PDB file of C-alpha atoms in Angstrom:
ATOM      1  CA  MET A1429       7.844  10.097 -14.732  1.00 53.00           C
ATOM      2  CA  ARG A1430       5.842   8.553 -11.882  1.00 52.00           C
ATOM      3  CA  ALA A1431       2.988  11.010 -12.268  1.00 52.00           C
ATOM      4  CA  ALA A1432      -0.256   9.908 -13.954  1.00 51.00           C
ATOM      5  CA  ASP A1433       0.006  13.100 -16.051  1.00 56.00           C
ATOM      6  CA  PRO A1434       3.731  13.967 -16.515  1.00 62.00           C
ATOM      7  CA  LYS A1435       2.842  17.150 -18.434  1.00 63.00           C
ATOM      8  CA  ALA A1436       0.788  18.429 -15.511  1.00 55.00           C
ATOM      9  CA  ALA A1437       3.547  17.419 -13.103  1.00 54.00           C
ATOM     10  CA  ILE A1438       6.107  19.431 -15.029  1.00 59.00           C
ATOM     11  CA  ALA A1439       3.773  22.421 -15.066  1.00 57.00           C
ATOM     12  CA  GLY A1440       3.340  21.968 -11.340  1.00 52.00           C
ATOM     13  CA  LEU A1441       7.050  22.567 -10.853  1.00 54.00           C
ATOM     14  CA  CYS A1442       6.307  26.206 -11.708  1.00 53.00           C
ATOM     15  CA  LEU A1443       9.321  26.649 -13.998  1.00 58.00           C
ATOM     16  CA  ASP A1444       7.403  29.469 -15.661  1.00 59.00           C
ATOM     17  CA  PRO A1445       5.575  32.275 -13.759  1.00 59.00           C
ATOM     18  CA  ILE A1446       2.515  31.557 -15.877  1.00 57.00           C
ATOM     19  CA  ASP A1447       2.438  27.992 -14.482  1.00 54.00           C
ATOM     20  CA  TRP A1448       2.479  29.403 -10.932  1.00 49.00           C
ATOM     21  CA  ALA A1449      -0.476  31.633 -11.641  1.00 52.00           C
ATOM     22  CA  LYS A1450      -2.415  28.751 -13.149  1.00 53.00           C
ATOM     23  CA  ASN A1451      -1.698  26.553 -10.121  1.00 49.00           C
ATOM     24  CA  GLU A1452      -2.951  29.212  -7.758  1.00 44.00           C
ATOM     25  CA  GLU A1453      -6.147  29.572  -9.759  1.00 46.00           C
ATOM     26  CA  ASN A1454      -6.782  25.837 -10.252  1.00 47.00           C
ATOM     27  CA  PRO A1455      -6.271  23.639  -7.145  1.00 43.00           C
ATOM     28  CA  SER A1456      -6.626  20.452  -9.196  1.00 42.00           C
ATOM     29  CA  THR A1457      -3.245  21.104 -10.831  1.00 46.00           C
ATOM     30  CA  ALA A1458      -1.297  22.521  -7.874  1.00 47.00           C
ATOM     31  CA  GLY A1459       1.347  20.663  -5.932  1.00 48.00           C
ATOM     32  CA  GLY A1460       3.741  19.427  -8.571  1.00 53.00           C
ATOM     33  CA  GLY A1461       2.020  16.286  -9.875  1.00 76.00           C
ATOM     34  CA  ALA A1462       0.900  13.018  -8.368  1.00 87.00           C
ATOM     35  CA  TYR A1463       1.542  11.975  -4.794  1.00 92.00           C
ATOM     36  CA  THR A1464       4.025   9.092  -5.079  1.00 90.00           C
ATOM     37  CA  ARG A1465       5.529   8.572  -1.622  1.00 91.00           C
ATOM     38  CA  GLY A1466       3.315   5.635  -0.672  1.00 94.00           C
ATOM     39  CA  THR A1467       1.638   4.661   2.600  1.00 97.00           C
ATOM     40  CA  LYS A1468       3.192   6.406   5.580  1.00 97.00           C
ATOM     41  CA  LEU A1469       0.478   6.595   8.272  1.00 98.00           C
ATOM     42  CA  ILE A1470      -1.629   4.011  10.097  1.00 98.00           C
ATOM     43  CA  LYS A1471      -4.501   5.146  12.326  1.00 98.00           C
ATOM     44  CA  ILE A1472      -6.261   2.795  14.754  1.00 98.00           C
ATOM     45  CA  CYS A1473      -9.552   4.452  15.694  1.00 98.00           C
ATOM     46  CA  GLY A1474     -12.233   3.764  18.284  1.00 98.00           C
ATOM     47  CA  ILE A1475      -9.771   3.156  21.138  1.00 98.00           C
ATOM     48  CA  THR A1476     -11.561   3.206  24.504  1.00 98.00           C
ATOM     49  CA  ASN A1477      -9.010   1.935  27.034  1.00 98.00           C
ATOM     50  CA  PRO A1478      -5.293   2.043  27.860  1.00 98.00           C
ATOM     51  CA  ASP A1479      -4.632  -1.653  27.089  1.00 98.00           C
ATOM     52  CA  ASP A1480      -5.860  -1.318  23.520  1.00 98.00           C
ATOM     53  CA  ALA A1481      -3.991   1.967  23.124  1.00 98.00           C
ATOM     54  CA  LEU A1482      -0.728   0.357  24.217  1.00 98.00           C
ATOM     55  CA  VAL A1483      -1.128  -2.576  21.825  1.00 98.00           C
ATOM     56  CA  ALA A1484      -1.815  -0.181  18.937  1.00 98.00           C
ATOM     57  CA  CYS A1485       1.315   1.807  19.803  1.00 98.00           C
ATOM     58  CA  GLN A1486       3.465  -1.319  20.203  1.00 98.00           C
ATOM     59  CA  SER A1487       2.188  -2.621  16.857  1.00 98.00           C
ATOM     60  CA  GLY A1488       3.407   0.524  15.110  1.00 98.00           C
ATOM     61  CA  ALA A1489       0.331   2.728  14.685  1.00 98.00           C
ATOM     62  CA  ASN A1490       1.049   6.415  14.120  1.00 98.00           C
ATOM     63  CA  LEU A1491      -2.340   7.785  15.155  1.00 98.00           C
ATOM     64  CA  ILE A1492      -4.619   6.616  17.970  1.00 98.00           C
ATOM     65  CA  GLY A1493      -8.252   7.689  17.576  1.00 98.00           C
ATOM     66  CA  VAL A1494     -10.661   8.322  20.455  1.00 98.00           C
ATOM     67  CA  ILE A1495     -14.263   9.093  19.648  1.00 98.00           C
ATOM     68  CA  PHE A1496     -16.326  11.714  21.475  1.00 98.00           C
ATOM     69  CA  VAL A1497     -19.504  11.337  19.386  1.00 97.00           C
ATOM     70  CA  PRO A1498     -22.400  10.414  21.747  1.00 96.00           C
ATOM     71  CA  LYS A1499     -24.222   8.124  19.280  1.00 94.00           C
ATOM     72  CA  SER A1500     -21.088   6.015  18.723  1.00 95.00           C
ATOM     73  CA  LYS A1501     -20.755   2.668  20.493  1.00 95.00           C
ATOM     74  CA  ARG A1502     -17.118   3.653  20.977  1.00 97.00           C
ATOM     75  CA  CYS A1503     -17.753   7.034  22.579  1.00 98.00           C
ATOM     76  CA  VAL A1504     -15.401   7.776  25.481  1.00 98.00           C
ATOM     77  CA  THR A1505     -15.735   9.938  28.546  1.00 98.00           C
ATOM     78  CA  THR A1506     -13.265  12.683  29.384  1.00 98.00           C
ATOM     79  CA  GLU A1507     -11.650  10.319  31.909  1.00 98.00           C
ATOM     80  CA  GLN A1508     -11.316   7.513  29.347  1.00 98.00           C
ATOM     81  CA  GLY A1509      -9.874   9.907  26.789  1.00 98.00           C
ATOM     82  CA  ARG A1510      -7.327  11.204  29.263  1.00 98.00           C
ATOM     83  CA  ALA A1511      -6.292   7.634  30.206  1.00 98.00           C
ATOM     84  CA  VAL A1512      -5.637   6.816  26.563  1.00 98.00           C
ATOM     85  CA  VAL A1513      -3.632  10.011  26.092  1.00 98.00           C
ATOM     86  CA  ASP A1514      -1.538   9.241  29.199  1.00 98.00           C
ATOM     87  CA  THR A1515      -0.780   5.738  27.875  1.00 98.00           C
ATOM     88  CA  VAL A1516       0.242   7.021  24.436  1.00 98.00           C
ATOM     89  CA  ARG A1517       2.435   9.735  25.937  1.00 98.00           C
ATOM     90  CA  THR A1518       4.125   7.254  28.240  1.00 98.00           C
ATOM     91  CA  PHE A1519       4.818   4.951  25.324  1.00 98.00           C
ATOM     92  CA  GLY A1520       6.307   7.831  23.329  1.00 98.00           C
ATOM     93  CA  GLU A1521       8.333   9.070  26.290  1.00 97.00           C
ATOM     94  CA  ARG A1522       6.754  12.489  26.256  1.00 97.00           C
ATOM     95  CA  THR A1523       4.869  14.497  28.861  1.00 96.00           C
ATOM     96  CA  ALA A1524       3.081  17.117  26.787  1.00 97.00           C
ATOM     97  CA  ARG A1525       1.052  17.582  23.645  1.00 97.00           C
ATOM     98  CA  THR A1526       3.043  17.363  20.414  1.00 97.00           C
ATOM     99  CA  SER A1527       2.963  20.720  18.632  1.00 95.00           C
ATOM    100  CA  LEU A1528       3.009  20.586  14.842  1.00 96.00           C
ATOM    101  CA  LYS A1529       4.854  23.427  13.100  1.00 94.00           C
ATOM    102  CA  LEU A1530       2.920  23.575   9.832  1.00 94.00           C
ATOM    103  CA  PRO A1531       4.128  25.466   6.752  1.00 93.00           C
ATOM    104  CA  ASP A1532       2.219  28.322   5.146  1.00 90.00           C
ATOM    105  CA  SER A1533       2.086  27.368   1.486  1.00 84.00           C
ATOM    106  CA  GLY A1534       0.497  29.172  -1.429  1.00 83.00           C
ATOM    107  CA  SER A1535      -2.263  26.847  -2.643  1.00 89.00           C
ATOM    108  CA  PRO A1536      -4.466  24.416  -0.688  1.00 92.00           C
ATOM    109  CA  ILE A1537      -2.868  21.403  -2.332  1.00 91.00           C
ATOM    110  CA  SER A1538       0.636  22.687  -1.665  1.00 91.00           C
ATOM    111  CA  GLN A1539      -0.469  23.167   1.950  1.00 93.00           C
ATOM    112  CA  MET A1540      -1.667  19.561   2.125  1.00 94.00           C
ATOM    113  CA  ILE A1541       1.683  18.336   0.848  1.00 94.00           C
ATOM    114  CA  GLY A1542       3.640  20.366   3.375  1.00 94.00           C
ATOM    115  CA  ASN A1543       1.342  19.314   6.205  1.00 96.00           C
ATOM    116  CA  ALA A1544       1.732  15.651   5.241  1.00 96.00           C
ATOM    117  CA  ARG A1545       5.522  15.780   5.636  1.00 95.00           C
ATOM    118  CA  VAL A1546       5.193  17.432   9.059  1.00 97.00           C
ATOM    119  CA  LEU A1547       2.656  14.901  10.283  1.00 98.00           C
ATOM    120  CA  GLU A1548       4.785  11.979   9.077  1.00 97.00           C
ATOM    121  CA  GLN A1549       7.723  13.214  11.140  1.00 97.00           C
ATOM    122  CA  SER A1550       5.661  14.166  14.209  1.00 98.00           C
ATOM    123  CA  SER A1551       3.758  10.861  14.367  1.00 98.00           C
ATOM    124  CA  ARG A1552       6.857   8.705  14.611  1.00 97.00           C
ATOM    125  CA  ARG A1553       5.886   8.872  18.262  1.00 98.00           C
ATOM    126  CA  PRO A1554       2.126   8.100  18.212  1.00 98.00           C
ATOM    127  CA  LEU A1555      -0.325  10.971  18.455  1.00 98.00           C
ATOM    128  CA  VAL A1556      -3.893  10.938  19.821  1.00 98.00           C
ATOM    129  CA  VAL A1557      -6.704  12.144  17.566  1.00 98.00           C
ATOM    130  CA  GLY A1558     -10.072  13.141  19.035  1.00 98.00           C
ATOM    131  CA  VAL A1559     -12.979  12.411  16.702  1.00 98.00           C
ATOM    132  CA  PHE A1560     -15.995  14.752  16.689  1.00 97.00           C
ATOM    133  CA  GLN A1561     -19.137  15.124  14.635  1.00 95.00           C
ATOM    134  CA  ASN A1562     -21.205  18.312  14.389  1.00 95.00           C
ATOM    135  CA  GLN A1563     -20.217  19.360  17.920  1.00 96.00           C
ATOM    136  CA  THR A1564     -19.555  22.904  19.063  1.00 96.00           C
ATOM    137  CA  PRO A1565     -16.086  24.443  18.930  1.00 96.00           C
ATOM    138  CA  GLU A1566     -16.392  25.071  22.644  1.00 97.00           C
ATOM    139  CA  PHE A1567     -16.905  21.368  23.377  1.00 97.00           C
ATOM    140  CA  ILE A1568     -14.061  20.370  21.057  1.00 97.00           C
ATOM    141  CA  ARG A1569     -11.640  22.787  22.723  1.00 97.00           C
ATOM    142  CA  GLU A1570     -12.752  21.597  26.147  1.00 98.00           C
ATOM    143  CA  MET A1571     -11.937  17.981  25.253  1.00 98.00           C
ATOM    144  CA  VAL A1572      -8.640  19.001  23.663  1.00 98.00           C
ATOM    145  CA  ASP A1573      -7.622  20.764  26.874  1.00 98.00           C
ATOM    146  CA  SER A1574      -9.076  18.260  29.337  1.00 98.00           C
ATOM    147  CA  CYS A1575      -7.692  15.156  27.638  1.00 98.00           C
ATOM    148  CA  GLY A1576      -4.533  16.581  26.090  1.00 98.00           C
ATOM    149  CA  LEU A1577      -5.410  15.624  22.512  1.00 98.00           C
ATOM    150  CA  ASP A1578      -2.725  16.220  19.884  1.00 98.00           C
ATOM    151  CA  LEU A1579      -5.135  16.493  16.930  1.00 98.00           C
ATOM    152  CA  VAL A1580      -8.817  16.421  16.166  1.00 98.00           C
ATOM    153  CA  GLN A1581     -10.850  14.908  13.341  1.00 97.00           C
ATOM    154  CA  LEU A1582     -14.114  16.413  12.173  1.00 97.00           C
ATOM    155  CA  HIS A1583     -16.552  13.831  10.849  1.00 91.00           C
ATOM    156  CA  GLY A1584     -19.748  15.838  10.323  1.00 91.00           C
ATOM    157  CA  ASN A1585     -20.918  18.562   7.992  1.00 89.00           C
ATOM    158  CA  GLU A1586     -18.951  21.337   9.706  1.00 89.00           C
ATOM    159  CA  GLY A1587     -17.138  22.288   6.510  1.00 89.00           C
ATOM    160  CA  MET A1588     -13.450  22.765   5.684  1.00 94.00           C
ATOM    161  CA  GLU A1589     -13.178  26.088   7.505  1.00 92.00           C
ATOM    162  CA  ALA A1590     -14.164  24.477  10.813  1.00 93.00           C
ATOM    163  CA  THR A1591     -10.817  22.637  10.834  1.00 93.00           C
ATOM    164  CA  SER A1592      -8.899  25.857  11.395  1.00 92.00           C
ATOM    165  CA  SER A1593      -6.554  25.692  14.393  1.00 87.00           C
ATOM    166  CA  ASP A1594      -8.094  28.986  15.515  1.00 87.00           C
ATOM    167  CA  ILE A1595     -11.390  27.125  15.979  1.00 92.00           C
ATOM    168  CA  CYS A1596     -10.220  23.697  17.195  1.00 94.00           C
ATOM    169  CA  SER A1597      -7.047  24.965  18.990  1.00 95.00           C
ATOM    170  CA  VAL A1598      -5.055  22.091  17.458  1.00 97.00           C
ATOM    171  CA  PRO A1599      -4.675  20.932  13.803  1.00 97.00           C
ATOM    172  CA  ALA A1600      -7.664  19.031  12.473  1.00 97.00           C
ATOM    173  CA  ILE A1601      -8.202  16.274   9.926  1.00 98.00           C
ATOM    174  CA  ARG A1602     -11.235  16.829   7.699  1.00 97.00           C
ATOM    175  CA  VAL A1603     -13.292  13.739   6.814  1.00 95.00           C
ATOM    176  CA  VAL A1604     -14.826  13.781   3.347  1.00 93.00           C
ATOM    177  CA  ASP A1605     -17.643  11.305   2.826  1.00 89.00           C
ATOM    178  CA  ILE A1606     -17.779   9.389  -0.452  1.00 88.00           C
ATOM    179  CA  ASP A1607     -21.475   9.018  -1.151  1.00 78.00           C
ATOM    180  CA  THR A1608     -21.780   5.401  -2.275  1.00 70.00           C
ATOM    181  CA  ASP A1609     -24.721   3.545  -3.820  1.00 67.00           C
ATOM    182  CA  PRO A1610     -25.292   0.466  -1.605  1.00 62.00           C
ATOM    183  CA  GLU A1611     -26.316  -1.669  -4.600  1.00 62.00           C
ATOM    184  CA  THR A1612     -23.643  -0.767  -7.150  1.00 59.00           C
ATOM    185  CA  GLY A1613     -20.843   0.357  -4.858  1.00 62.00           C
ATOM    186  CA  LYS A1614     -20.375   3.331  -7.160  1.00 71.00           C
ATOM    187  CA  ALA A1615     -19.908   6.976  -6.254  1.00 71.00           C
ATOM    188  CA  SER A1616     -20.844  10.112  -8.183  1.00 77.00           C
ATOM    189  CA  GLU A1617     -18.872  10.661 -11.371  1.00 79.00           C
ATOM    190  CA  SER A1618     -18.061  14.166 -10.175  1.00 85.00           C
ATOM    191  CA  ALA A1619     -16.811  13.030  -6.755  1.00 88.00           C
ATOM    192  CA  VAL A1620     -13.121  13.719  -7.438  1.00 91.00           C
ATOM    193  CA  GLU A1621     -13.687  17.140  -8.963  1.00 92.00           C
ATOM    194  CA  THR A1622     -16.058  18.114  -6.139  1.00 91.00           C
ATOM    195  CA  ILE A1623     -13.540  17.149  -3.465  1.00 93.00           C
ATOM    196  CA  LEU A1624     -10.606  18.905  -5.131  1.00 93.00           C
ATOM    197  CA  ASN A1625     -12.621  22.080  -5.561  1.00 93.00           C
ATOM    198  CA  SER A1626     -13.725  22.037  -1.908  1.00 93.00           C
ATOM    199  CA  ILE A1627     -10.262  21.838  -0.331  1.00 94.00           C
ATOM    200  CA  THR A1628      -9.048  24.867   1.581  1.00 95.00           C
ATOM    201  CA  LYS A1629      -5.814  25.542   3.476  1.00 94.00           C
ATOM    202  CA  ASP A1630      -7.562  24.935   6.811  1.00 96.00           C
ATOM    203  CA  PRO A1631      -7.375  21.122   7.283  1.00 97.00           C
ATOM    204  CA  LEU A1632      -4.264  19.326   8.440  1.00 97.00           C
ATOM    205  CA  ALA A1633      -5.179  16.427   6.130  1.00 97.00           C
ATOM    206  CA  ILE A1634      -8.056  14.844   4.228  1.00 97.00           C
ATOM    207  CA  LEU A1635      -9.571  11.492   5.213  1.00 97.00           C
ATOM    208  CA  LEU A1636     -11.929   9.755   2.780  1.00 95.00           C
ATOM    209  CA  ASP A1637     -14.665   7.577   4.257  1.00 91.00           C
ATOM    210  CA  THR A1638     -17.794   5.842   2.993  1.00 81.00           C
ATOM    211  CA  SER A1639     -21.280   7.251   3.301  1.00 75.00           C
ATOM    212  CA  ILE A1640     -24.385   5.466   2.027  1.00 49.00           C
ATOM    213  CA  LYS A1641     -26.799   7.301  -0.234  1.00 47.00           C
ATOM    214  CA  GLY A1642     -29.989   8.168   1.604  1.00 47.00           C
ATOM    215  CA  GLU A1643     -28.399   8.193   5.068  1.00 51.00           C
ATOM    216  CA  LYS A1644     -27.995  11.546   6.790  1.00 48.00           C
ATOM    217  CA  VAL A1645     -24.512  11.085   8.235  1.00 51.00           C
ATOM    218  CA  GLY A1646     -21.628   9.079   6.819  1.00 51.00           C
ATOM    219  CA  GLY A1647     -18.842   7.183   8.513  1.00 54.00           C
ATOM    220  CA  GLY A1648     -18.837   3.982  10.492  1.00 57.00           C
ATOM    221  CA  THR A1649     -20.555   2.080   7.708  1.00 56.00           C
ATOM    222  CA  GLY A1650     -18.089  -0.797   7.473  1.00 63.00           C
ATOM    223  CA  VAL A1651     -18.412  -0.486   3.690  1.00 72.00           C
ATOM    224  CA  LEU A1652     -15.594   0.053   1.187  1.00 84.00           C
ATOM    225  CA  PHE A1653     -15.829   2.974  -1.214  1.00 86.00           C
ATOM    226  CA  ASP A1654     -14.366   2.974  -4.722  1.00 87.00           C
ATOM    227  CA  HIS A1655     -10.651   3.421  -3.990  1.00 89.00           C
ATOM    228  CA  THR A1656      -9.967   4.665  -7.520  1.00 89.00           C
ATOM    229  CA  ILE A1657     -11.362   7.962  -6.190  1.00 93.00           C
ATOM    230  CA  ALA A1658      -8.524   8.149  -3.697  1.00 93.00           C
ATOM    231  CA  GLU A1659      -6.033   7.293  -6.438  1.00 92.00           C
ATOM    232  CA  LYS A1660      -7.334  10.049  -8.698  1.00 92.00           C
ATOM    233  CA  ILE A1661      -7.193  12.629  -5.901  1.00 94.00           C
ATOM    234  CA  GLN A1662      -3.636  11.637  -5.121  1.00 94.00           C
ATOM    235  CA  ASN A1663      -2.802  11.898  -8.850  1.00 92.00           C
ATOM    236  CA  SER A1664      -3.706  15.568  -8.456  1.00 90.00           C
ATOM    237  CA  GLY A1665      -1.159  15.892  -5.668  1.00 92.00           C
ATOM    238  CA  VAL A1666      -3.266  15.562  -2.503  1.00 95.00           C
ATOM    239  CA  PRO A1667      -2.108  12.882  -0.028  1.00 97.00           C
ATOM    240  CA  VAL A1668      -5.178  11.198   1.480  1.00 97.00           C
ATOM    241  CA  ILE A1669      -6.055   8.839   4.315  1.00 98.00           C
ATOM    242  CA  ILE A1670      -8.639   6.176   3.454  1.00 96.00           C
ATOM    243  CA  ALA A1671     -11.146   4.544   5.818  1.00 94.00           C
ATOM    244  CA  GLY A1672     -14.329   2.540   5.616  1.00 90.00           C
ATOM    245  CA  GLY A1673     -14.700  -1.259   5.610  1.00 90.00           C
ATOM    246  CA  LEU A1674     -10.984  -1.974   6.023  1.00 95.00           C
ATOM    247  CA  SER A1675      -9.707  -5.055   7.831  1.00 96.00           C
ATOM    248  CA  PRO A1676      -6.597  -7.261   8.007  1.00 97.00           C
ATOM    249  CA  ASP A1677      -8.068  -9.240   5.114  1.00 96.00           C
ATOM    250  CA  ASN A1678      -8.463  -6.434   2.553  1.00 95.00           C
ATOM    251  CA  ALA A1679      -6.297  -3.472   3.604  1.00 95.00           C
ATOM    252  CA  GLN A1680      -3.146  -4.846   1.998  1.00 96.00           C
ATOM    253  CA  ASP A1681      -4.892  -4.967  -1.379  1.00 94.00           C
ATOM    254  CA  ALA A1682      -5.923  -1.319  -0.972  1.00 94.00           C
ATOM    255  CA  VAL A1683      -2.318  -0.309  -0.197  1.00 96.00           C
ATOM    256  CA  VAL A1684      -0.852  -2.172  -3.179  1.00 94.00           C
ATOM    257  CA  ALA A1685      -3.514  -0.942  -5.603  1.00 91.00           C
ATOM    258  CA  THR A1686      -3.865   2.682  -4.452  1.00 92.00           C
ATOM    259  CA  ARG A1687      -0.790   3.461  -2.341  1.00 95.00           C
ATOM    260  CA  PRO A1688      -2.749   5.863  -0.114  1.00 97.00           C
ATOM    261  CA  TRP A1689      -0.788   8.162   2.172  1.00 98.00           C
ATOM    262  CA  GLY A1690      -2.670   6.837   5.199  1.00 98.00           C
ATOM    263  CA  ILE A1691      -4.933   3.995   6.322  1.00 98.00           C
ATOM    264  CA  ASP A1692      -7.591   4.230   9.051  1.00 97.00           C
ATOM    265  CA  VAL A1693      -9.281   1.223  10.655  1.00 97.00           C
ATOM    266  CA  CYS A1694     -11.811   0.864  13.466  1.00 96.00           C
ATOM    267  CA  GLY A1695     -14.369  -1.959  13.422  1.00 95.00           C
ATOM    268  CA  GLY A1696     -12.203  -4.212  11.281  1.00 96.00           C
ATOM    269  CA  VAL A1697      -9.837  -4.896  14.189  1.00 98.00           C
ATOM    270  CA  GLU A1698     -12.384  -5.274  16.982  1.00 98.00           C
ATOM    271  CA  ALA A1699     -13.487  -8.184  19.156  1.00 98.00           C
ATOM    272  CA  SER A1700     -16.656  -6.223  19.945  1.00 97.00           C
ATOM    273  CA  PRO A1701     -17.615  -2.541  19.552  1.00 96.00           C
ATOM    274  CA  GLY A1702     -15.063  -0.505  21.512  1.00 97.00           C
ATOM    275  CA  ILE A1703     -12.851  -3.492  22.366  1.00 98.00           C
ATOM    276  CA  LYS A1704      -9.924  -4.272  20.098  1.00 98.00           C
ATOM    277  CA  ASP A1705      -8.819  -7.771  19.081  1.00 98.00           C
ATOM    278  CA  HIS A1706      -5.099  -7.460  19.769  1.00 98.00           C
ATOM    279  CA  SER A1707      -4.086 -10.102  17.274  1.00 98.00           C
ATOM    280  CA  LYS A1708      -6.084  -8.343  14.543  1.00 98.00           C
ATOM    281  CA  VAL A1709      -4.476  -5.002  15.376  1.00 98.00           C
ATOM    282  CA  LYS A1710      -0.994  -6.499  15.090  1.00 98.00           C
ATOM    283  CA  LYS A1711      -1.895  -8.350  11.874  1.00 98.00           C
ATOM    284  CA  PHE A1712      -3.370  -5.207  10.378  1.00 98.00           C
ATOM    285  CA  VAL A1713      -0.337  -3.008  11.042  1.00 98.00           C
ATOM    286  CA  GLU A1714       2.160  -5.685   9.992  1.00 98.00           C
ATOM    287  CA  GLY A1715       0.196  -6.280   6.790  1.00 98.00           C
ATOM    288  CA  ILE A1716       0.071  -2.576   5.930  1.00 98.00           C
ATOM    289  CA  ARG A1717       3.797  -2.078   6.507  1.00 97.00           C
ATOM    290  CA  SER A1718       4.616  -5.147   4.393  1.00 97.00           C
ATOM    291  CA  ALA A1719       2.234  -4.137   1.611  1.00 97.00           C
ATOM    292  CA  ALA A1720       3.625  -0.572   1.613  1.00 96.00           C
ATOM    293  CA  ILE A1721       7.140  -1.947   0.986  1.00 95.00           C
ATOM    294  CA  GLU A1722       5.851  -4.129  -1.845  1.00 92.00           C
ATOM    295  CA  ALA A1723       3.874  -1.256  -3.367  1.00 92.00           C
ATOM    296  CA  ASP A1724       6.886   1.041  -3.299  1.00 89.00           C
ATOM    297  CA  LYS A1725       8.939  -1.282  -5.531  1.00 84.00           C
ATOM    298  CA  GLY A1726       9.660   0.480  -8.803  1.00 69.00           C
ATOM    299  CA  PHE A1727       9.000   3.942  -7.368  1.00 70.00           C
TER     300      PHE A1727
END
């Protein structure tokens, strides 16, 4: 009853073998209907030092992002990355990388749903995500091993298959850029269909971020994309994380309106590039948690 298309949700339950076959052939209908569990994950990205990492953890963030992309103002060294990991591990009272035991489901969307539940449970103690963009698998694996990263996030044009654990050595989040017109704020009419048809079983999760038409590489724009795209993708069963232009002032509205599975913020909680404003971090996390409770009413 909560699904945008109850008929499709019933078919997704696979009560008839024919429905199962259709789900396997068409990823846009797999997974048993709309995602309805609400906002479960908060990621604070662009962390460069232990103090900011500790505040993010204390505030209630699930994922702590460290960026290894050279062009980024928030790029960290191996030593900085390791220091953040050590802080997060100490906070979570653990001494080793958290290993995610992911299911092996039939369709890509079913896989995303199973992965989401595992990540929710595993990130109750914060995890560290290393962010990379068009960098070699060898470099990614080196940073994973040297810093002790729990997860990675691929932010370039590497493709879905590049997120395989066999390539990255740990589960990987795949960033999907929403190509947005800077004047109208609109994305392509086929954006949702294109994304759903591109999903494979390789990524741990999907993160939607803004890219600006005409620019070569997306991400880090500080611009909101049309969040109805996220809502439509979740109505097809895929839990998504949203990023791009979020701050303590607007993220609560996004949660109430779209109920995304996850929220990712970077520049919106900074005092300066690479340095977090601790009061903004706390306000952001508190606001998301409060808005998630409000958005869940009636579900």
